[in-house]
């Protein structure tokens, strides 16, 4: 599984359209290689958490690091204009064979598996967590 993406070769990256006035924007190496729609989602998540849970201090860069490791930034940005993945991103079946044992907790609603849970989505959340 190869997740490295080529660097973004833009001398002046465009700021996120969703960022409000006065919102600091990290530019440069930290954003390189992250698909624009996915980068915008990371930044929106940081802003939403800052508003709803001010003490959380979860930076978008940490979300990006998790997203890169878990799904290669949604498989290299395979998302629609709303940021939804264009196909399911599922981890292995957690049946205790080589992985932890997590019996189904969502009746297959999120992972399509009614026997065991699987991590789902670009951040690979387990349905019961």
Coordinates of N, CA, C and O in Angstrom, one line a residue:
X1 N 0.8 -1.2 0.0 CA 0.0 0.0 0.0 C 0.9 1.2 0.0 O 1.7 1.5 0.9
X2 N 0.8 2.0 -1.0 CA 1.7 3.2 -1.2 C 0.8 4.4 -1.1 O -0.1 4.6 -1.8
X3 N 1.2 5.3 -0.1 CA 0.4 6.5 0.1 C 1.1 7.8 -0.2 O 0.4 8.8 -0.2
X4 N 2.4 7.8 -0.6 CA 3.0 9.1 -0.9 C 2.4 9.7 -2.1 O 2.2 9.0 -3.1
X5 N 2.2 11.0 -2.0 CA 1.6 11.7 -3.2 C 2.7 12.7 -3.6 O 3.5 13.2 -2.8
X6 N 2.7 13.1 -4.9 CA 3.6 14.1 -5.3 C 3.4 15.4 -4.7 O 2.3 15.8 -4.3
X7 N 4.5 16.2 -4.5 CA 4.3 17.5 -3.8 C 3.5 18.5 -4.7 O 3.5 18.4 -5.9
X8 N 2.8 19.4 -4.0 CA 2.1 20.4 -4.7 C 3.0 21.5 -5.1 O 3.7 22.1 -4.3
X9 N 3.2 21.7 -6.4 CA 4.2 22.6 -6.9 C 3.5 23.9 -7.3 O 3.3 24.3 -8.4
X10 N 3.1 24.7 -6.3 CA 2.4 25.9 -6.5 C 3.1 27.0 -5.7 O 3.2 26.9 -4.4
X11 N 3.7 28.0 -6.3 CA 4.4 29.0 -5.5 C 3.4 29.8 -4.6 O 3.9 30.3 -3.6
X12 N 2.2 29.9 -5.0 CA 1.2 30.7 -4.2 C -0.1 29.9 -4.0 O -1.0 30.2 -4.7
X13 N -0.1 28.9 -3.1 CA -1.3 28.1 -3.0 C -2.5 29.0 -2.6 O -2.4 30.0 -1.8
X14 N -3.7 28.7 -3.2 CA -4.9 29.5 -3.0 C -5.4 29.1 -1.6 O -5.4 28.0 -1.2
X15 N -5.8 30.1 -0.8 CA -6.4 29.9 0.5 C -7.7 29.1 0.4 O -8.4 29.2 -0.6
X16 N -8.1 28.4 1.4 CA -9.4 27.7 1.4 C -10.5 28.7 1.3 O -10.6 29.7 2.0
X17 N -11.5 28.4 0.5 CA -12.6 29.3 0.3 C -13.5 29.4 1.5 O -14.2 30.3 1.8
X18 N -13.4 28.3 2.4 CA -14.2 28.3 3.6 C -13.6 29.0 4.8 O -14.3 29.2 5.8
X19 N -12.4 29.4 4.7 CA -11.7 30.0 5.8 C -12.3 31.4 5.9 O -12.4 32.2 5.0
X20 N -12.6 31.8 7.2 CA -13.1 33.1 7.4 C -12.0 34.2 7.5 O -10.8 33.8 7.6
X21 N -12.4 35.4 7.5 CA -11.4 36.5 7.7 C -10.7 36.3 9.0 O -11.3 36.1 10.0
X22 N -9.4 36.5 9.0 CA -8.6 36.4 10.2 C -8.2 35.0 10.6 O -7.5 34.8 11.5
X23 N -8.7 34.0 9.9 CA -8.4 32.6 10.1 C -7.0 32.4 9.6 O -6.7 32.5 8.4
X24 N -6.0 32.0 10.5 CA -4.7 31.7 9.9 C -4.7 30.5 9.0 O -5.4 29.5 9.3
X25 N -4.0 30.6 7.9 CA -3.9 29.5 7.0 C -2.5 29.0 6.9 O -1.6 29.8 6.6
X26 N -2.2 27.7 7.1 CA -0.9 27.2 6.9 C -0.7 27.0 5.4 O -1.6 26.5 4.7
X27 N 0.4 27.5 4.9 CA 0.7 27.3 3.5 C 2.1 26.7 3.3 O 2.9 26.9 4.2
X28 N 2.3 26.1 2.3 CA 3.6 25.5 2.0 C 3.7 24.0 2.2 O 2.8 23.3 1.8
X29 N 4.8 23.6 2.7 CA 5.1 22.2 2.8 C 4.1 21.4 3.6 O 3.8 20.2 3.2
X30 N 3.4 22.0 4.6 CA 2.4 21.2 5.3 C 1.3 20.8 4.5 O 0.6 19.8 4.7
X31 N 0.9 21.6 3.4 CA -0.2 21.3 2.6 C 0.2 20.5 1.3 O -0.7 20.0 0.6
X32 N 1.4 20.3 1.1 CA 1.9 19.7 -0.2 C 1.4 18.2 -0.2 O 1.5 17.5 0.7
X33 N 0.9 17.9 -1.4 CA 0.4 16.5 -1.6 C -0.9 16.1 -1.1 O -1.4 15.0 -1.2
X34 N -1.6 17.1 -0.5 CA -3.0 16.8 0.0 C -4.0 17.3 -1.0 O -4.0 18.5 -1.3
X35 N -4.8 16.4 -1.5 CA -5.8 16.9 -2.5 C -6.7 18.1 -1.9 O -7.0 18.0 -0.7
X36 N -7.0 19.0 -2.7 CA -7.6 20.3 -2.2 C -8.9 20.0 -1.5 O -9.1 20.6 -0.4
X37 N -9.8 19.2 -2.0 CA -11.1 18.9 -1.3 C -10.8 18.3 0.0 O -11.5 18.6 1.0
X38 N -9.9 17.4 0.1 CA -9.6 16.7 1.4 C -8.9 17.7 2.4 O -9.3 17.7 3.5
X39 N -8.0 18.5 1.9 CA -7.4 19.5 2.7 C -8.5 20.5 3.3 O -8.5 20.8 4.5
X40 N -9.4 20.9 2.5 CA -10.5 21.7 2.9 C -11.3 21.1 4.0 O -11.7 21.7 5.0
X41 N -11.6 19.8 3.9 CA -12.3 19.0 4.9 C -11.5 19.0 6.2 O -12.1 19.2 7.3
X42 N -10.2 18.8 6.2 CA -9.4 18.8 7.4 C -9.5 20.2 8.1 O -9.7 20.2 9.3
X43 N -9.4 21.2 7.3 CA -9.5 22.6 7.9 C -10.9 22.9 8.4 O -11.0 23.6 9.5
X44 N -11.9 22.4 7.7 CA -13.3 22.7 8.2 C -13.5 21.9 9.6 O -14.1 22.4 10.5
X45 N -12.9 20.7 9.7 CA -13.1 19.9 10.9 C -12.4 20.7 12.0 O -12.9 20.7 13.2
X46 N -11.2 21.2 11.8 CA -10.5 21.9 12.8 C -11.3 23.2 13.3 O -11.5 23.4 14.5
X47 N -11.9 23.9 12.3 CA -12.6 25.1 12.6 C -13.9 24.7 13.4 O -14.3 25.4 14.4
X48 N -14.6 23.7 13.0 CA -15.8 23.2 13.7 C -15.5 22.8 15.1 O -16.2 23.2 16.0
X49 N -14.4 22.1 15.3 CA -14.1 21.7 16.7 C -13.7 22.9 17.5 O -14.0 23.0 18.7
X50 N -13.0 23.8 16.9 CA -12.6 25.0 17.7 C -13.8 25.8 18.2 O -13.8 26.4 19.2
X51 N -14.8 25.8 17.4 CA -16.1 26.5 17.7 C -16.9 25.7 18.8 O -17.4 26.3 19.7
X52 N -17.0 24.4 18.5 CA -17.9 23.6 19.4 C -17.2 23.1 20.7 O -17.9 22.9 21.7
X53 N -15.9 22.9 20.6 CA -15.1 22.4 21.8 C -13.8 23.2 21.9 O -12.8 22.7 21.5
X54 N -13.9 24.4 22.3 CA -12.7 25.3 22.3 C -11.4 24.8 22.9 O -10.3 25.1 22.5
X55 N -11.6 23.9 23.9 CA -10.4 23.4 24.6 C -9.7 22.2 23.9 O -8.7 21.8 24.3
X56 N -10.3 21.8 22.8 CA -9.8 20.6 22.1 C -8.5 20.8 21.5 O -7.6 20.0 21.6
X57 N -8.4 21.9 20.7 CA -7.1 22.3 20.1 C -6.6 21.2 19.1 O -5.4 21.0 19.0
X58 N -7.5 20.5 18.4 CA -7.1 19.5 17.4 C -6.7 20.2 16.1 O -7.6 20.8 15.4
X59 N -5.4 20.2 15.7 CA -5.0 20.9 14.5 C -5.3 20.1 13.2 O -5.3 18.8 13.3
X60 N -5.6 20.8 12.1 CA -5.9 20.1 10.9 C -4.7 19.2 10.5 O -4.9 18.2 9.8
X61 N -3.5 19.6 10.8 CA -2.3 18.8 10.4 C -2.3 17.4 11.0 O -1.9 16.4 10.4
X62 N -2.9 17.3 12.3 CA -3.0 15.9 12.9 C -4.0 15.1 12.1 O -3.8 13.9 11.9
X63 N -5.2 15.7 11.8 CA -6.2 15.0 11.0 C -5.6 14.6 9.7 O -5.8 13.5 9.2
X64 N -4.8 15.4 9.0 CA -4.1 15.1 7.8 C -3.2 13.9 7.9 O -3.1 13.0 7.1
X65 N -2.5 13.9 9.0 CA -1.5 12.8 9.3 C -2.3 11.5 9.4 O -1.9 10.5 8.8
X66 N -3.4 11.5 10.1 CA -4.2 10.3 10.3 C -4.8 9.9 8.9 O -4.8 8.7 8.6
X67 N -5.3 10.9 8.2 CA -5.9 10.6 6.9 C -4.9 10.0 5.9 O -5.3 9.2 5.1
X68 N -3.7 10.5 6.0 CA -2.7 9.9 5.1 C -2.4 8.5 5.4 O -2.3 7.6 4.5
X69 N -2.2 8.2 6.7 CA -1.8 6.8 7.1 C -3.0 5.9 6.9 O -2.8 4.8 6.3
X70 N -4.2 6.3 7.2 CA -5.3 5.4 7.2 C -5.9 5.2 5.8 O -6.4 4.1 5.5
X71 N -5.9 6.2 4.9 CA -6.5 6.0 3.6 C -5.8 6.7 2.5 O -6.3 6.8 1.4
X72 N -4.6 7.2 2.7 CA -3.9 7.9 1.6 C -4.7 9.1 1.2 O -4.8 9.4 0.0
X73 N -5.2 9.9 2.2 CA -6.1 11.0 1.9 C -7.2 10.7 1.0 O -7.4 11.2 -0.1
X74 N -8.0 9.7 1.5 CA -9.2 9.3 0.8 C -8.8 8.8 -0.6 O -9.4 9.2 -1.6
X75 N -7.8 7.9 -0.6 CA -7.3 7.3 -1.9 C -6.9 8.4 -2.9 O -7.3 8.4 -4.0
X76 N -6.1 9.4 -2.4 CA -5.6 10.4 -3.3 C -6.7 11.4 -3.7 O -6.6 12.0 -4.7
X77 N -7.7 11.6 -2.9 CA -8.7 12.6 -3.2 C -9.9 12.1 -4.0 O -10.5 12.9 -4.6
X78 N -10.2 10.8 -3.9 CA -11.3 10.3 -4.7 C -12.6 10.6 -3.9 O -13.2 9.8 -3.3
X79 N -13.0 11.9 -4.0 CA -14.2 12.4 -3.3 C -14.9 13.2 -4.3 O -14.4 13.8 -5.3
X80 N -16.2 13.4 -4.0 CA -17.0 14.3 -4.9 C -16.9 15.7 -4.4 O -16.1 16.0 -3.5
X81 N -17.6 16.6 -5.0 CA -17.5 18.1 -4.7 C -17.9 18.4 -3.2 O -17.5 19.4 -2.7
X82 N -18.7 17.5 -2.6 CA -19.1 17.7 -1.2 C -18.2 17.0 -0.3 O -18.4 17.0 0.9
X83 N -17.1 16.4 -0.8 CA -16.1 15.7 0.1 C -16.5 14.3 0.5 O -15.8 13.7 1.3
X84 N -17.5 13.7 -0.1 CA -17.9 12.3 0.1 C -17.1 11.4 -0.7 O -16.9 11.7 -1.9
X85 N -16.6 10.3 -0.2 CA -15.8 9.4 -0.9 C -16.6 8.8 -2.1 O -17.8 8.6 -1.9
X86 N -16.0 8.6 -3.2 CA -16.7 8.1 -4.4 C -16.9 6.5 -4.3 O -17.6 6.0 -5.1
X87 N -16.2 5.9 -3.4 CA -16.4 4.5 -3.2 C -16.1 4.2 -1.7 O -15.4 5.0 -1.0
X88 N -16.6 3.1 -1.2 CA -16.4 2.8 0.2 C -14.9 2.5 0.5 O -14.2 2.0 -0.3
X89 N -14.5 3.0 1.7 CA -13.1 2.7 2.2 C -13.3 1.9 3.4 O -13.8 2.4 4.4
X90 N -13.0 0.6 3.3 CA -13.2 -0.3 4.4 C -11.9 -0.9 4.9 O -11.1 -1.3 4.0
X91 N -11.7 -1.1 6.1 CA -10.5 -1.8 6.7 C -10.8 -3.3 6.6 O -11.9 -3.7 6.2
X92 N -9.9 -4.1 7.1 CA -10.1 -5.6 7.1 C -11.2 -6.0 8.1 O -11.5 -5.2 9.0
X93 N -11.8 -7.1 7.8 CA -12.8 -7.7 8.7 C -12.2 -8.0 10.0 O -11.2 -8.7 10.1
X94 N -12.7 -7.4 11.1 CA -12.1 -7.6 12.4 C -12.7 -8.8 13.1 O -13.5 -8.8 14.0
X95 N -12.2 -10.0 12.6 CA -12.8 -11.3 13.0 C -11.8 -12.0 14.0 O -12.0 -13.2 14.2
X96 N -10.8 -11.4 14.4 CA -9.8 -12.0 15.3 C -8.7 -12.8 14.6 O -7.8 -13.3 15.3
X97 N -8.8 -12.9 13.3 CA -7.8 -13.6 12.6 C -6.8 -12.6 12.0 O -6.9 -12.1 10.9
X98 N -5.7 -12.4 12.8 CA -4.7 -11.4 12.3 C -5.0 -10.0 12.8 O -4.2 -9.1 12.6
X99 N -6.2 -9.8 13.2 CA -6.7 -8.4 13.7 C -7.5 -8.6 14.9 O -7.9 -9.7 15.3
X100 N -7.8 -7.5 15.6 CA -8.6 -7.6 16.8 C -10.0 -8.2 16.4 O -10.4 -8.2 15.3
X101 N -10.7 -8.7 17.5 CA -12.0 -9.2 17.3 C -13.1 -8.2 17.7 O -13.1 -7.8 18.8
X102 N -13.8 -7.7 16.8 CA -14.9 -6.8 17.0 C -16.2 -7.4 16.3 O -16.3 -7.3 15.1
X103 N -17.0 -8.0 17.1 CA -18.3 -8.6 16.5 C -19.1 -7.4 16.1 O -19.0 -6.3 16.6
X104 N -20.0 -7.6 15.2 CA -20.8 -6.5 14.6 C -21.5 -5.7 15.6 O -22.1 -6.2 16.6
X105 N -21.5 -4.4 15.5 CA -22.2 -3.5 16.4 C -23.2 -2.5 15.7 O -23.9 -1.8 16.3
X106 N -23.2 -2.6 14.3 CA -24.0 -1.6 13.6 C -25.0 -2.3 12.6 O -25.6 -1.7 11.7
X107 N -25.1 -3.7 12.8 CA -26.0 -4.5 11.9 C -25.6 -4.2 10.4 O -26.4 -4.3 9.5
X108 N -24.3 -4.0 10.2 CA -23.8 -3.8 8.8 C -24.1 -2.5 8.2 O -23.9 -2.3 7.0
X109 N -24.7 -1.6 9.0 CA -25.1 -0.3 8.4 C -24.0 0.5 7.8 O -24.1 1.1 6.7
X110 N -22.8 0.6 8.4 CA -21.7 1.4 7.9 C -20.7 0.6 7.1 O -20.1 1.2 6.2
X111 N -20.5 -0.7 7.4 CA -19.5 -1.4 6.8 C -20.0 -2.5 5.9 O -19.3 -3.2 5.2
X112 N -21.3 -2.7 5.9 CA -21.9 -3.8 5.0 C -21.7 -5.2 5.6 O -21.9 -6.2 4.9
X113 N -21.2 -5.3 6.8 CA -20.8 -6.6 7.4 C -21.6 -6.8 8.6 O -21.4 -6.0 9.6
X114 N -22.5 -7.7 8.7 CA -23.4 -7.9 9.8 C -22.8 -9.0 10.8 O -23.5 -9.4 11.7
X115 N -21.6 -9.5 10.5 CA -21.0 -10.5 11.3 C -19.9 -9.8 12.2 O -19.8 -10.1 13.4
X116 N -19.0 -9.1 11.6 CA -17.9 -8.4 12.3 C -17.8 -6.9 11.9 O -18.3 -6.6 10.8
X117 N -17.3 -6.1 12.7 CA -17.1 -4.7 12.3 C -15.8 -4.6 11.4 O -15.0 -5.5 11.4
X118 N -15.8 -3.5 10.7 CA -14.7 -3.1 9.9 C -14.5 -1.6 10.1 O -15.5 -0.9 10.2
X119 N -13.3 -1.1 10.1 CA -13.1 0.3 10.1 C -13.6 0.9 8.8 O -13.5 0.3 7.8
X120 N -14.2 2.1 8.9 CA -14.9 2.7 7.7 C -14.4 4.1 7.5 O -14.0 4.8 8.4
X121 N -14.4 4.5 6.2 CA -14.1 5.9 5.8 C -12.6 6.2 5.8 O -11.8 5.4 6.2
X122 N -12.3 7.4 5.4 CA -11.0 7.9 5.2 C -10.2 7.9 6.5 O -9.0 7.8 6.5
X123 N -10.9 8.1 7.6 CA -10.2 8.1 8.9 C -10.2 6.7 9.6 O -9.7 6.6 10.7
X124 N -10.9 5.8 9.0 CA -11.0 4.4 9.5 C -11.5 4.3 11.0 O -10.9 3.7 11.8
X125 N -12.7 4.8 11.1 CA -13.4 4.7 12.4 C -14.1 3.3 12.5 O -14.6 2.9 11.5
X126 N -14.1 2.7 13.7 CA -14.8 1.5 13.9 C -16.2 1.9 14.3 O -16.4 2.7 15.2
X127 N -17.2 1.3 13.7 CA -18.6 1.7 14.0 C -19.0 1.9 15.5 O -19.7 2.8 15.8
X128 N -18.5 1.0 16.3 CA -19.0 1.1 17.7 C -18.2 2.1 18.5 O -18.6 2.4 19.7
X129 N -17.2 2.8 18.0 CA -16.4 3.7 18.8 C -16.8 5.1 18.5 O -16.9 6.0 18.2

